[in-house]
mmCIF file of N, CA, C and O in Angstrom:
data_model
loop_
_atom_site.group_PDB
_atom_site.id
_atom_site.type_symbol
_atom_site.label_atom_id
_atom_site.label_comp_id
_atom_site.label_asym_id
_atom_site.label_seq_id
_atom_site.Cartn_x
_atom_site.Cartn_y
_atom_site.Cartn_z
ATOM 1 N N MET L 13 20.086 0.441 11.285
ATOM 2 C CA MET L 13 18.915 0.699 10.494
ATOM 3 C C MET L 13 19.215 0.311 9.055
ATOM 4 O O MET L 13 20.299 0.530 8.550
ATOM 5 N N TRP L 14 18.241 -0.283 8.423
ATOM 6 C CA TRP L 14 18.348 -0.656 7.010
ATOM 7 C C TRP L 14 17.139 -0.088 6.301
ATOM 8 O O TRP L 14 16.015 -0.136 6.796
ATOM 9 N N LYS L 15 17.321 0.463 5.126
ATOM 10 C CA LYS L 15 16.215 1.090 4.398
ATOM 11 C C LYS L 15 16.259 0.687 2.935
ATOM 12 O O LYS L 15 17.311 0.651 2.325
ATOM 13 N N ASN L 16 15.092 0.342 2.407
ATOM 14 C CA ASN L 16 14.948 0.213 0.961
ATOM 15 C C ASN L 16 13.806 1.137 0.554
ATOM 16 O O ASN L 16 13.408 1.998 1.314
ATOM 17 N N THR L 17 13.264 0.970 -0.609
ATOM 18 C CA THR L 17 12.236 1.907 -1.068
ATOM 19 C C THR L 17 10.923 1.780 -0.300
ATOM 20 O O THR L 17 10.165 2.733 -0.239
ATOM 21 N N ASN L 18 10.662 0.639 0.299
ATOM 22 C CA ASN L 18 9.372 0.411 0.955
ATOM 23 C C ASN L 18 9.431 0.393 2.475
ATOM 24 O O ASN L 18 8.432 0.624 3.118
ATOM 25 N N ARG L 19 10.554 0.073 3.042
ATOM 26 C CA ARG L 19 10.572 -0.125 4.493
ATOM 27 C C ARG L 19 11.899 0.299 5.106
ATOM 28 O O ARG L 19 12.920 0.322 4.455
ATOM 29 N N ILE L 20 11.801 0.622 6.357
ATOM 30 C CA ILE L 20 12.977 0.898 7.186
ATOM 31 C C ILE L 20 12.931 -0.096 8.328
ATOM 32 O O ILE L 20 11.885 -0.281 8.952
ATOM 33 N N ILE L 21 14.038 -0.731 8.604
ATOM 34 C CA ILE L 21 14.092 -1.709 9.680
ATOM 35 C C ILE L 21 15.112 -1.237 10.712
ATOM 36 O O ILE L 21 16.281 -1.053 10.403
ATOM 37 N N PHE L 22 14.641 -0.994 11.922
ATOM 38 C CA PHE L 22 15.521 -0.635 13.027
ATOM 39 C C PHE L 22 15.955 -1.925 13.703
ATOM 40 O O PHE L 22 15.124 -2.695 14.172
ATOM 41 N N LEU L 23 17.237 -2.143 13.745
ATOM 42 C CA LEU L 23 17.748 -3.386 14.305
ATOM 43 C C LEU L 23 17.981 -3.303 15.805
ATOM 44 O O LEU L 23 17.942 -4.311 16.493
ATOM 45 N N HIS L 24 18.248 -2.116 16.294
ATOM 46 C CA HIS L 24 18.576 -1.981 17.714
ATOM 47 C C HIS L 24 18.274 -0.558 18.145
ATOM 48 O O HIS L 24 18.740 0.387 17.524
ATOM 49 N N GLY L 25 17.498 -0.410 19.162
ATOM 50 C CA GLY L 25 17.198 0.913 19.693
ATOM 51 C C GLY L 25 17.462 0.943 21.183
ATOM 52 O O GLY L 25 17.287 -0.057 21.879
ATOM 53 N N PHE L 26 17.909 2.078 21.660
ATOM 54 C CA PHE L 26 18.167 2.209 23.093
ATOM 55 C C PHE L 26 18.105 3.676 23.479
ATOM 56 O O PHE L 26 18.324 4.560 22.656
ATOM 57 N N ALA L 27 17.796 3.896 24.738
ATOM 58 C CA ALA L 27 17.753 5.265 25.253
ATOM 59 C C ALA L 27 19.176 5.745 25.500
ATOM 60 O O ALA L 27 19.979 5.052 26.121
ATOM 61 N N LYS L 28 19.488 6.923 24.966
ATOM 62 C CA LYS L 28 20.854 7.452 25.100
ATOM 63 C C LYS L 28 21.215 7.743 26.556
ATOM 64 O O LYS L 28 22.378 7.797 26.905
ATOM 65 N N ASN L 29 20.232 7.918 27.433
ATOM 66 C CA ASN L 29 20.565 8.142 28.840
ATOM 67 C C ASN L 29 20.903 6.834 29.554
ATOM 68 O O ASN L 29 21.385 6.847 30.679
ATOM 69 N N GLU L 30 20.653 5.692 28.894
ATOM 70 C CA GLU L 30 20.974 4.393 29.475
ATOM 71 C C GLU L 30 22.251 3.797 28.905
ATOM 72 O O GLU L 30 22.892 2.968 29.542
ATOM 73 N N LYS L 31 22.617 4.210 27.708
ATOM 74 C CA LYS L 31 23.773 3.641 27.030
ATOM 75 C C LYS L 31 24.318 4.674 26.072
ATOM 76 O O LYS L 31 23.564 5.287 25.328
ATOM 77 N N ARG L 32 25.635 4.867 26.066
ATOM 78 C CA ARG L 32 26.215 5.901 25.212
ATOM 79 C C ARG L 32 26.224 5.491 23.750
ATOM 80 O O ARG L 32 25.918 6.273 22.865
ATOM 81 N N ASN L 33 26.627 4.256 23.459
ATOM 82 C CA ASN L 33 26.723 3.800 22.087
ATOM 83 C C ASN L 33 26.802 2.278 22.091
ATOM 84 O O ASN L 33 26.931 1.662 23.139
ATOM 85 N N ILE L 34 26.736 1.679 20.917
ATOM 86 C CA ILE L 34 26.893 0.235 20.826
ATOM 87 C C ILE L 34 28.386 -0.104 20.809
ATOM 88 O O ILE L 34 29.213 0.701 20.391
ATOM 89 N N SER L 35 28.710 -1.306 21.258
ATOM 90 C CA SER L 35 30.097 -1.752 21.255
ATOM 91 C C SER L 35 30.490 -2.194 19.852
ATOM 92 O O SER L 35 29.635 -2.383 18.982
ATOM 93 N N SER L 36 31.773 -2.388 19.643
ATOM 94 C CA SER L 36 32.226 -2.852 18.326
ATOM 95 C C SER L 36 31.707 -4.257 18.046
ATOM 96 O O SER L 36 31.373 -4.581 16.906
ATOM 97 N N LYS L 37 31.594 -5.090 19.074
ATOM 98 C CA LYS L 37 31.018 -6.442 18.896
ATOM 99 C C LYS L 37 29.553 -6.343 18.478
ATOM 100 O O LYS L 37 29.095 -7.069 17.606
ATOM 101 N N GLU L 38 28.814 -5.445 19.123
ATOM 102 C CA GLU L 38 27.406 -5.254 18.761
ATOM 103 C C GLU L 38 27.283 -4.727 17.334
ATOM 104 O O GLU L 38 26.390 -5.146 16.589
ATOM 105 N N ALA L 39 28.165 -3.821 16.935
ATOM 106 C CA ALA L 39 28.131 -3.269 15.579
ATOM 107 C C ALA L 39 28.331 -4.361 14.544
ATOM 108 O O ALA L 39 27.607 -4.412 13.538
ATOM 109 N N VAL L 40 29.276 -5.258 14.781
ATOM 110 C CA VAL L 40 29.524 -6.360 13.853
ATOM 111 C C VAL L 40 28.300 -7.269 13.782
ATOM 112 O O VAL L 40 27.854 -7.649 12.703
ATOM 113 N N ALA L 41 27.735 -7.602 14.936
ATOM 114 C CA ALA L 41 26.555 -8.471 14.974
ATOM 115 C C ALA L 41 25.376 -7.830 14.242
ATOM 116 O O ALA L 41 24.653 -8.498 13.503
ATOM 117 N N LEU L 42 25.182 -6.529 14.428
ATOM 118 C CA LEU L 42 24.085 -5.831 13.756
ATOM 119 C C LEU L 42 24.306 -5.745 12.254
ATOM 120 O O LEU L 42 23.359 -5.841 11.473
ATOM 121 N N GLN L 43 25.558 -5.597 11.832
ATOM 122 C CA GLN L 43 25.857 -5.589 10.397
ATOM 123 C C GLN L 43 25.541 -6.941 9.769
ATOM 124 O O GLN L 43 24.986 -7.014 8.667
ATOM 125 N N ILE L 44 25.855 -8.007 10.482
ATOM 126 C CA ILE L 44 25.540 -9.356 9.990
ATOM 127 C C ILE L 44 24.021 -9.536 9.911
ATOM 128 O O ILE L 44 23.493 -10.044 8.918
ATOM 129 N N ALA L 45 23.322 -9.106 10.954
ATOM 130 C CA ALA L 45 21.857 -9.217 10.955
ATOM 131 C C ALA L 45 21.248 -8.394 9.826
ATOM 132 O O ALA L 45 20.309 -8.840 9.162
ATOM 133 N N ALA L 46 21.779 -7.207 9.591
ATOM 134 C CA ALA L 46 21.243 -6.338 8.537
ATOM 135 C C ALA L 46 21.373 -6.971 7.164
ATOM 136 O O ALA L 46 20.499 -6.799 6.310
ATOM 137 N N GLN L 47 22.441 -7.714 6.946
ATOM 138 C CA GLN L 47 22.644 -8.363 5.651
ATOM 139 C C GLN L 47 21.481 -9.283 5.294
ATOM 140 O O GLN L 47 21.112 -9.405 4.124
ATOM 141 N N SER L 48 20.890 -9.923 6.291
ATOM 142 C CA SER L 48 19.799 -10.858 6.020
ATOM 143 C C SER L 48 18.557 -10.151 5.488
ATOM 144 O O SER L 48 17.720 -10.768 4.827
ATOM 145 N N PHE L 49 18.410 -8.860 5.747
ATOM 146 C CA PHE L 49 17.230 -8.137 5.297
ATOM 147 C C PHE L 49 17.312 -7.682 3.848
ATOM 148 O O PHE L 49 16.311 -7.264 3.272
ATOM 149 N N PHE L 50 18.477 -7.739 3.239
ATOM 150 C CA PHE L 50 18.602 -7.302 1.852
ATOM 151 C C PHE L 50 17.768 -8.143 0.896
ATOM 152 O O PHE L 50 17.329 -7.661 -0.142
ATOM 153 N N THR L 51 17.559 -9.406 1.212
ATOM 154 C CA THR L 51 16.799 -10.291 0.318
ATOM 155 C C THR L 51 15.470 -10.729 0.919
ATOM 156 O O THR L 51 14.833 -11.635 0.407
ATOM 157 N N THR L 52 15.028 -10.072 1.988
ATOM 158 C CA THR L 52 13.782 -10.445 2.649
ATOM 159 C C THR L 52 12.592 -10.089 1.765
ATOM 160 O O THR L 52 12.469 -8.971 1.284
ATOM 161 N N THR L 53 11.729 -11.072 1.544
ATOM 162 C CA THR L 53 10.521 -10.848 0.740
ATOM 163 C C THR L 53 9.412 -10.272 1.620
ATOM 164 O O THR L 53 9.491 -10.313 2.854
ATOM 165 N N ASP L 54 8.375 -9.748 0.987
ATOM 166 C CA ASP L 54 7.227 -9.238 1.740
ATOM 167 C C ASP L 54 6.601 -10.341 2.589
ATOM 168 O O ASP L 54 6.179 -10.094 3.719
ATOM 169 N N GLU L 55 6.529 -11.544 2.046
ATOM 170 C CA GLU L 55 5.970 -12.673 2.793
ATOM 171 C C GLU L 55 6.795 -12.965 4.042
ATOM 172 O O GLU L 55 6.252 -13.262 5.107
ATOM 173 N N GLN L 56 8.104 -12.892 3.917
ATOM 174 C CA GLN L 56 8.982 -13.125 5.064
ATOM 175 C C GLN L 56 8.815 -12.022 6.111
ATOM 176 O O GLN L 56 8.825 -12.303 7.314
ATOM 177 N N VAL L 57 8.626 -10.797 5.661
ATOM 178 C CA VAL L 57 8.401 -9.695 6.592
ATOM 179 C C VAL L 57 7.111 -9.927 7.364
ATOM 180 O O VAL L 57 7.061 -9.735 8.583
ATOM 181 N N ILE L 58 6.073 -10.377 6.694
ATOM 182 C CA ILE L 58 4.808 -10.676 7.359
ATOM 183 C C ILE L 58 5.014 -11.745 8.427
ATOM 184 O O ILE L 58 4.514 -11.623 9.554
ATOM 185 N N GLN L 59 5.770 -12.773 8.107
ATOM 186 C CA GLN L 59 6.049 -13.824 9.087
ATOM 187 C C GLN L 59 6.826 -13.272 10.280
ATOM 188 O O GLN L 59 6.544 -13.618 11.434
ATOM 189 N N LEU L 60 7.800 -12.414 10.019
ATOM 190 C CA LEU L 60 8.574 -11.810 11.109
ATOM 191 C C LEU L 60 7.689 -10.951 12.006
ATOM 192 O O LEU L 60 7.816 -10.975 13.234
ATOM 193 N N LEU L 61 6.777 -10.196 11.389
ATOM 194 C CA LEU L 61 5.884 -9.346 12.166
ATOM 195 C C LEU L 61 4.933 -10.156 13.036
ATOM 196 O O LEU L 61 4.473 -9.675 14.069
ATOM 197 N N GLN L 62 4.660 -11.374 12.638
ATOM 198 C CA GLN L 62 3.790 -12.243 13.427
ATOM 199 C C GLN L 62 4.548 -12.898 14.583
ATOM 200 O O GLN L 62 3.929 -13.465 15.472
ATOM 201 N N SER L 63 5.855 -12.785 14.578
ATOM 202 C CA SER L 63 6.657 -13.358 15.659
ATOM 203 C C SER L 63 6.729 -12.366 16.821
ATOM 204 O O SER L 63 6.342 -11.212 16.708
ATOM 205 N N GLU L 64 7.251 -12.820 17.934
ATOM 206 C CA GLU L 64 7.317 -11.999 19.136
ATOM 207 C C GLU L 64 8.332 -10.864 19.050
ATOM 208 O O GLU L 64 8.165 -9.832 19.665
ATOM 209 N N GLY L 65 9.405 -11.017 18.281
ATOM 210 C CA GLY L 65 10.505 -10.074 18.326
ATOM 211 C C GLY L 65 10.440 -8.912 17.353
ATOM 212 O O GLY L 65 11.326 -8.064 17.354
ATOM 213 N N PHE L 66 9.391 -8.839 16.540
ATOM 214 C CA PHE L 66 9.298 -7.786 15.532
ATOM 215 C C PHE L 66 7.974 -7.057 15.668
ATOM 216 O O PHE L 66 6.962 -7.652 16.014
ATOM 217 N N ARG L 67 7.979 -5.772 15.385
ATOM 218 C CA ARG L 67 6.723 -5.015 15.340
ATOM 219 C C ARG L 67 6.802 -3.958 14.265
ATOM 220 O O ARG L 67 7.871 -3.493 13.898
ATOM 221 N N GLU L 68 5.650 -3.584 13.770
ATOM 222 C CA GLU L 68 5.561 -2.613 12.684
ATOM 223 C C GLU L 68 5.181 -1.247 13.230
ATOM 224 O O GLU L 68 4.315 -1.129 14.084
ATOM 225 N N VAL L 69 5.833 -0.230 12.714
ATOM 226 C CA VAL L 69 5.483 1.156 13.025
ATOM 227 C C VAL L 69 5.000 1.766 11.707
ATOM 228 O O VAL L 69 5.741 1.815 10.735
ATOM 229 N N VAL L 70 3.755 2.204 11.695
ATOM 230 C CA VAL L 70 3.163 2.754 10.480
ATOM 231 C C VAL L 70 3.189 4.270 10.591
ATOM 232 O O VAL L 70 2.756 4.843 11.594
ATOM 233 N N LEU L 71 3.719 4.922 9.560
ATOM 234 C CA LEU L 71 3.783 6.374 9.538
ATOM 235 C C LEU L 71 2.487 6.964 8.994
ATOM 236 O O LEU L 71 1.867 6.403 8.104
ATOM 237 N N ASP L 72 2.109 8.116 9.538
ATOM 238 C CA ASP L 72 0.944 8.799 8.997
ATOM 239 C C ASP L 72 1.357 9.635 7.788
ATOM 240 O O ASP L 72 2.496 9.572 7.338
ATOM 241 N N GLU L 73 0.449 10.416 7.265
ATOM 242 C CA GLU L 73 0.717 11.190 6.049
ATOM 243 C C GLU L 73 1.838 12.211 6.235
ATOM 244 O O GLU L 73 2.500 12.591 5.270
ATOM 245 N N GLN L 74 2.066 12.660 7.453
ATOM 246 C CA GLN L 74 3.133 13.622 7.723
ATOM 247 C C GLN L 74 4.476 12.931 7.940
ATOM 248 O O GLN L 74 5.485 13.577 8.156
ATOM 249 N N GLY L 75 4.483 11.613 7.902
ATOM 250 C CA GLY L 75 5.719 10.866 8.081
ATOM 251 C C GLY L 75 6.108 10.664 9.529
ATOM 252 O O GLY L 75 7.259 10.409 9.836
ATOM 253 N N THR L 76 5.138 10.759 10.434
ATOM 254 C CA THR L 76 5.409 10.522 11.847
ATOM 255 C C THR L 76 4.637 9.305 12.303
ATOM 256 O O THR L 76 3.651 8.906 11.694
ATOM 257 N N GLY L 77 5.077 8.683 13.390
ATOM 258 C CA GLY L 77 4.454 7.462 13.882
ATOM 259 C C GLY L 77 3.229 7.625 14.635
ATOM 260 O O GLY L 77 2.598 8.349 15.118
#
């Protein structure tokens, strides 16, 4: 997960009953992927959301999805 003042980006989610944890290889890959989001512009986020692999979760006033 990566967070700045405006957005939180979940890089990998899984059900704990299906997998105990990520592997060290997966952790390294996710850290590399997370680095790319540090300089992502709003325009780039919009483009990512229009692609197949990304989706937006909007929180309500109580901070829940």
